[in-house]
Amino acid sequence: MSIPENNSAINRRAFLRAAGVCAGCSLMPFGPKPPLPQFVTSAFADEPTNPPQLHIAEFYKSLEGLEIECELCPRKCAVGDRERGFCGVRENRNGKYYTLVYGNPCSTNIDQIEKKPFFHYKPGSMAFSLATAGCNLNCKFCQNWQISQFRPEQIRSFQLSPSQVAQLAQSNSCDSIAYTYSEPTIFYEYMCDCAVEGNRRNVKSALVTAGYIQKEPMQKLIPYLAAVKVDLKAFTEKYYADICNAELAPVLETLKLLKSSGIWFEIVYLMVPTLNDDPADIRRMCQWIGAELGPDVPVHFTRFHPEYLLKNLPSTPIKSLEIAYNIALEEKLNFPYIGNVYGHKGENTYCPGCKSEIVSRNGFQILKFDIDNRRCKKCGQTIPGIWT
Amino acid sequence: MRTDHPRHLDLSAGRNTTSDAIILGVCSLAAQAVFLRMILSSQPGGELYAALALGGWIGWVAVGSFIGKSLSPALRERIWLLSAIIKLPLACIITIYPGLFQQMMDPVRFLPMALIGMAGPGMLYGILFSLLAKLRGRTSAIYKFEAAGSFIGGIAVTVWVFLGLSGFGLLIILAFVEISIYWRRAAVTVAAIAAGAIAALILSSQFDRAMTSFRWRNFQVSRIAHGHTGDWIVLSDQGQSSLVRAGTIIASYPDRPASEEALLWPLLYKPESKSMLLIGYEGIQTAPFLPPGLDITNLYSDPAYIEILADSAGRSIYDDPLNFRPQRKYDIVAVQLHGAATLYDYRLETSLFFERCRQLMDDDGILYINAPFDENYSSDNLNRYIARLEATLKSIFPDIAVIPGPNAGFVCGVGAGVDIPSDVLAARLDTLGIVSPYFNGPLIANRLLPFKKEQVERSLNSVESNTNDVFRPISVLQYLQWQGSRFGKTAGIFKVYQMPYILLFIPLMILIPVLFGRWTQLKPGPLLVLANFGFMGMAFEIVNLYLFQIILGSLYLHIGMILAVFMAGMALGSMYVARHRILSLFAISILAFCILLIPLMLDSQIDLRWTGFLMYISSLFSGFLTGGGFAAIANRYQDGAGPWLYGIDLLGGLIAALFVPGLVISVGTFFVFYTLIFMYTMNYATLTFEKY
């Protein structure tokens, strides 16, 4: 293929001009850059208000060289020097493992304890809730993904020592400190110290967890706590692997441990349409709970709302929640609940003895409370829980 | 019977190629716009994928162009037929593809859809272009007529979308037109258009419903509407409905708690209200719990929403909220803000809008703003947003109260004070006769706890707050970054610090033409210029797409016209060069800087019609440069080089499609202009060297 002759020959001036332009262009990327507006530089991640504070972490063992293995959660991350575990908040520095979120919560609030939800633990009381950045799971439906899926330096946090936490909880008339929103396992050391400080001021601690934690740290933590709520995400390993990037078996072990320790605990099952609402799975789960944990463990079937990466699924139909509720009753569980549906009768507590409504709720509010000294006022049946 | 006999080709070549090129332009642009709109509507943050889809299209056109080089022109009728057949099945694939995943697709999963969806028609149109160029003997002539046809196609798509019709319908008509080419008679083509219109009327809604139902196969699709701002679907299940837009559930109803929070707060602050204007309250259920006798007016910015809405109380009006001028005033004006994904929405956060709200209110009326907020963790972006909102409201209203909660409520008054204690507000529930299991005294007390108020104050004070009285078309880029951030590492390319990787396009732009030149034995200099023209054309098209979404908030409505105006510019550029033989360097540099200046002017403009006009002009000029540049280079070669030239032009465009979104979304339009200036000057220089 030939190129035809060009009849417009270039002159020297044009050549020099073009060469000059080329040289100028090639320098442009290296020239002074205009400062990026703040909304651009921080559009992705927030400006951290505090640099991460180093606090020596518990539960790890040294491997060869400077590598360590985290023993806090079943993930057992092998972490090289200057690297972090899956949670993004625990870092190996020269063979020592540190937590970066000790004393640095990113979120605090005062919530009704029913919001957690705890229905058999100090009903109607308030909980001082706190969370730090990071999580050891990656749930596609996370409601708090803006904090749970980020590292501490990527979001804004503030300094709050354990004693200050306890003091704030007390001064705001909160009966409990709730470790919630993200996964508290990842700020284990901070949680322990807050619980100790809280207990000194008679402010109890309530843990809201996915239960994806090793046995030893959980055992050590339980004495500091008054109640635990475990998110049982599903009853299949596939769901845990696909939707939560975790495993079911360790969570079940945690539940068994809680049962054996005698601490008060409740289970929440978030029903996601088409993913974990199979009645057969729910029946298997209820059977397992009845057999391994006993019939008195409250099980909350809560309604899913589209969030994070599952915004393409609609809210759980109330009918599905009612099916699960009825399955739990059929499997002889005494305290199934329906959650996130205001005004539904499944929010109420019914006495397993006389079947009467003993606690009437509307959302987070208690409308009727017919329990006296842990017993049904009508028939005297013992109602398990921590009621005062 | 048709043969490959040369005499047959000689007899019909001129007439056939002209009409074929025009029809090719009409069909290719219409199909491209319909497919693009379908792809954008399939996912949240669809704009994130706009360039990928465009890149997929032109990539396949390039492949088709190369394939066409070695095919006989006599095959073109069969290719038209194939093109007519495959479009509908591909549109079905695009519609149902996201439904194959149980979670939202990240860009990596999206890419196959963009490539598969655009593959068939894109490649066939590329082959057809190549065959027509071969038959006609002059690539630039085909290019010109195709571009003219594209302009017609763009107008057709825009009218189609404006009427709220389904894309399937237009594809059915296109299929009929393409089949009619087989007979090569004008009467047949006219009859085909009529038959296609009838078939579209009958079949398009059937296709729409069947495919949408398959995508949402676990749920029941009750309504579908094609609006100016996107497609709306209602899923219903056991008395519950979910409103879907861009593949995302944006509201579920009845959601009485959310509805009560949005509507009862303003009533508590002005319990004697007789009239209420609701702006942007999509997905809010109004009927069951508002006091009887309250006159409600709903104002929506997309007519499709009114079409699918059946259970809203009061009157529903379609209008631009900024320019809504009723003959009356209201006791309460309540505005639901959605975080301003577009500048169209963003205008509703400006002092101008709040001033107009004040004019809509009675002297002692109140304005209630229900804004996005997160009481658990309020990010800097959110804090900045809320703080700016508060500062802007304070510039208009003397009294402001903030209600902390899942959403931040701003109550603004002019005459009456709005600093009312929680117990007084709770007592007003009884006055209004409102009995609710959710919205009651304890909830009001909890929302207005001093601790929560202090938290909000802390959030507001943690960032700078400026009064929002100017337009800054950046919000949509933040929105797209946020969309990208949800997919973690996959969308890491949209992070600013990934810029060195994004700038890889510069060496690629040099390397590819050089390698291409060695392969085709063409001189690399002109190929470099042509690749640059392709890159610039696509870069401008992408920037224009984003700007339309930012400024006018309705890329979905304007997409046909954006592409059409660009193609018209290409036709004009091509014709100019055909007449004057060469596009002068001086003209290029002047035009380039004109284009660059136009979008920069947008920042100071407030009238959207004027800004829209400027953006069309920008699109036209960039099309002119692309078309003119292609024709200028094509004229220098012998005829057989056409497909190669077209190919390198498209490869340049493909590189732009892959890299420019990274630039735009990461650092905003400013850096794009910087880059475009750089690229244009490179063009200027390479065009000089090309003369050797």
Short mmCIF file of C-alpha atoms in Angstrom, two decimals, chain A residues 1-4 6 8-11 14-15 17-19 21-22 24-34 36-48 106-112 115 126 128 140 143-147 150 154-158 168 172 181 242-243 273-275 303 305-320 342-343 362-365 367, chain B residues 69 98 101-104 215-216 218-219 235 237-238 240 242 247-250 252 254-255 257 374-381 383-384 437-438 440 442-443 446 449 451-452 455 458-459 462 464 472 474 478 481-482 484-487 491-492 494-497 503 506 520-523 582 585 635-638 640-641 644 666-668 670 674 677-678 681-682 684-686 688-692:
data_model
loop_
_atom_site.label_atom_id
_atom_site.label_comp_id
_atom_site.label_asym_id
_atom_site.label_seq_id
_atom_site.Cartn_x
_atom_site.Cartn_y
_atom_site.Cartn_z
CA MET A 1 0.00 0.00 0.00
CA SER A 2 1.58 3.25 -1.09
CA ILE A 3 1.33 6.65 0.44
CA PRO A 4 0.71 9.37 -2.11
CA ASN A 6 2.29 15.18 -0.20
CA SER A 8 2.60 20.72 1.15
CA ALA A 9 6.16 20.48 2.42
CA ILE A 10 6.77 21.67 5.92
CA ASN A 11 9.06 24.62 6.50
CA ALA A 14 6.54 24.94 11.38
CA PHE A 15 8.85 22.11 12.31
CA ARG A 17 7.02 25.18 16.39
CA ALA A 18 5.73 21.62 16.44
CA ALA A 19 8.88 20.34 18.12
CA VAL A 21 4.92 22.13 21.39
CA CYS A 22 5.84 18.45 21.71
CA GLY A 24 6.20 21.38 26.21
CA CYS A 25 3.55 18.70 26.18
CA SER A 26 5.90 16.02 27.35
CA LEU A 27 6.81 18.18 30.33
CA MET A 28 3.23 18.95 31.30
CA PRO A 29 2.64 15.85 33.42
CA PHE A 30 5.75 16.65 35.44
CA GLY A 31 4.98 20.31 35.93
CA PRO A 32 3.39 21.88 39.01
CA LYS A 33 0.13 20.16 39.68
CA PRO A 34 -2.87 22.22 40.73
CA LEU A 36 -6.91 18.96 44.13
CA PRO A 37 -9.98 20.32 45.84
CA GLN A 38 -10.70 18.75 49.18
CA PHE A 39 -13.90 17.16 48.00
CA VAL A 40 -11.88 15.27 45.45
CA THR A 41 -9.07 14.06 47.63
CA SER A 42 -11.36 12.86 50.36
CA ALA A 43 -14.26 11.69 48.30
CA PHE A 44 -13.31 8.10 48.90
CA ALA A 45 -12.08 8.03 52.42
CA ASP A 46 -12.52 10.42 55.29
CA GLU A 47 -9.76 12.47 56.78
CA PRO A 48 -8.68 10.59 59.89
CA CYS A 106 -15.66 5.83 65.00
CA SER A 107 -19.25 5.54 66.06
CA THR A 108 -21.14 6.09 69.31
CA ASN A 109 -24.82 6.43 69.97
CA ILE A 110 -27.52 5.83 72.53
CA ASP A 111 -29.97 3.16 71.48
CA GLN A 112 -32.80 1.26 73.04
CA LYS A 115 -32.64 -2.18 68.72
CA MET A 126 -30.80 2.24 76.99
CA PHE A 128 -24.40 3.21 75.01
CA LYS A 140 -22.86 -8.38 51.28
CA GLN A 143 -25.87 -2.05 57.08
CA ASN A 144 -22.73 -0.47 58.46
CA TRP A 145 -20.38 -1.11 55.58
CA GLN A 146 -19.16 2.49 55.67
CA ILE A 147 -17.30 1.61 58.87
CA PHE A 150 -12.78 0.34 55.88
CA GLN A 154 -9.74 5.70 56.11
CA ILE A 155 -12.50 6.92 58.36
CA ARG A 156 -12.95 9.51 61.02
CA SER A 157 -12.67 8.33 64.58
CA PHE A 158 -12.10 9.99 67.92
CA LEU A 168 -20.48 8.58 79.23
CA ASN A 172 -26.51 9.28 79.89
CA TYR A 181 -22.44 -1.91 64.44
CA ASP A 242 -20.68 -16.78 49.31
CA ILE A 243 -22.35 -13.95 51.16
CA PRO A 273 -35.11 -13.25 50.25
CA THR A 274 -34.00 -16.10 47.95
CA LEU A 275 -30.69 -16.57 49.77
CA ARG A 303 -36.53 -8.49 58.09
CA HIS A 305 -33.71 -4.25 53.93
CA PRO A 306 -31.71 -3.74 50.72
CA GLU A 307 -28.21 -2.57 51.63
CA TYR A 308 -24.65 -2.44 50.35
CA LEU A 309 -24.17 -5.09 47.66
CA LEU A 310 -27.59 -6.64 47.96
CA LYS A 311 -29.58 -3.61 46.95
CA ASN A 312 -31.02 -5.70 44.15
CA LEU A 313 -33.11 -7.79 46.52
CA PRO A 314 -36.35 -6.49 47.98
CA SER A 315 -37.21 -6.47 51.66
CA THR A 316 -38.18 -9.80 53.15
CA PRO A 317 -41.88 -10.50 52.69
CA ILE A 318 -43.58 -10.61 56.06
CA LYS A 319 -45.10 -13.92 55.06
CA SER A 320 -41.62 -15.48 54.90
CA TYR A 342 -43.37 -2.67 63.67
CA GLY A 343 -46.61 -3.63 65.33
CA ASN A 362 -44.07 -1.94 69.36
CA GLY A 363 -40.74 -1.64 67.71
CA PHE A 364 -38.33 -0.67 70.43
CA GLN A 365 -40.98 0.24 72.95
CA LEU A 367 -46.23 -1.39 75.99
CA LYS B 69 -12.04 -6.09 4.49
CA PRO B 98 -27.93 -8.91 35.95
CA PHE B 101 -26.26 -12.67 39.94
CA GLN B 102 -27.65 -12.50 43.39
CA GLN B 103 -25.64 -9.47 44.29
CA MET B 104 -24.91 -6.31 42.37
CA ARG B 215 -34.82 -11.06 35.50
CA TRP B 216 -36.84 -10.65 38.71
CA ASN B 218 -38.29 -14.75 42.20
CA PHE B 219 -40.59 -11.77 42.53
CA LEU B 235 -42.21 -5.64 42.35
CA ASP B 237 -45.29 -9.63 46.89
CA GLN B 238 -47.98 -10.35 49.43
CA GLN B 240 -45.69 -5.34 49.73
CA SER B 242 -40.63 -2.53 46.01
CA GLY B 247 -31.60 -2.59 39.16
CA THR B 248 -31.74 -1.30 42.71
CA ILE B 249 -34.52 -1.32 45.25
CA ILE B 250 -34.90 2.35 46.05
CA SER B 252 -40.23 -0.48 49.79
CA PRO B 254 -45.80 0.25 52.70
CA ASP B 255 -42.95 1.34 54.97
CA PRO B 257 -42.11 4.01 59.96
CA ASP B 374 -26.49 8.23 59.37
CA GLU B 375 -26.64 8.61 63.09
CA ASN B 376 -24.32 5.65 63.62
CA TYR B 377 -21.52 6.93 61.47
CA SER B 378 -21.61 10.10 59.50
CA SER B 379 -18.77 10.22 57.01
CA ASP B 380 -16.94 13.40 56.08
CA ASN B 381 -18.78 13.49 52.79
CA ASN B 383 -21.08 15.77 57.18
CA ARG B 384 -19.98 18.17 54.49
CA PRO B 437 -47.09 2.19 67.12
CA TYR B 438 -43.91 3.79 65.82
CA ASN B 440 -45.01 8.32 69.34
CA PRO B 442 -40.87 7.87 73.31
CA LEU B 443 -39.56 8.06 69.75
CA ASN B 446 -35.29 9.60 71.88
CA LEU B 449 -31.93 13.48 73.26
CA PHE B 451 -26.54 13.52 73.39
CA LYS B 452 -27.83 13.01 69.85
CA GLN B 455 -23.45 14.43 68.06
CA ARG B 458 -20.16 17.78 66.32
CA SER B 459 -20.66 16.31 62.87
CA SER B 462 -16.21 18.83 61.94
CA GLU B 464 -16.16 23.42 56.57
CA ARG B 472 -20.39 22.75 41.20
CA ILE B 474 -18.93 17.40 41.04
CA GLN B 478 -18.57 11.66 44.09
CA GLN B 481 -16.79 7.07 43.29
CA TRP B 482 -19.08 5.91 46.05
CA GLY B 484 -17.18 2.14 42.82
CA SER B 485 -16.00 2.05 46.43
CA ARG B 486 -18.54 -0.61 47.28
CA PHE B 487 -16.73 -3.10 45.13
CA ALA B 491 -13.01 -0.49 41.47
CA GLY B 492 -9.70 0.67 42.92
CA PHE B 494 -11.25 5.06 40.54
CA LYS B 495 -8.97 6.06 43.37
CA VAL B 496 -6.91 9.16 42.82
CA TYR B 497 -3.68 7.47 43.80
CA LEU B 503 -1.91 7.52 32.58
CA ILE B 506 -0.26 7.86 26.83
CA THR B 520 -0.29 -2.99 7.95
CA GLN B 521 2.82 -1.45 6.36
CA LEU B 522 1.24 1.98 6.60
CA LYS B 523 3.23 4.97 7.81
CA ILE B 582 -7.34 19.25 4.28
CA LEU B 585 -3.69 22.97 11.76
CA ASN B 635 -7.75 11.35 1.76
CA ARG B 636 -4.01 10.86 1.86
CA TYR B 637 -4.18 7.14 1.31
CA GLN B 638 -5.26 4.99 -1.54
CA GLY B 640 -7.94 0.15 -0.01
CA ALA B 641 -6.62 1.55 3.27
CA TRP B 644 -7.43 -0.08 8.36
CA SER B 666 -11.13 9.88 39.92
CA VAL B 667 -10.26 13.51 39.75
CA GLY B 668 -13.12 15.31 38.16
CA PHE B 670 -10.65 19.55 35.56
CA TYR B 674 -5.89 19.16 31.28
CA ILE B 677 -5.40 19.89 26.06
CA PHE B 678 -2.34 17.69 26.24
CA THR B 681 -1.50 19.53 21.35
CA MET B 682 -0.04 16.14 20.62
CA TYR B 684 -1.24 19.32 16.52
CA ALA B 685 2.35 18.19 16.68
CA THR B 686 1.82 14.78 15.12
CA THR B 688 2.91 18.40 11.53
CA PHE B 689 5.21 15.40 11.56
CA GLU B 690 2.75 13.44 9.51
CA LYS B 691 3.65 15.60 6.50
CA TYR B 692 7.04 13.91 6.22
#
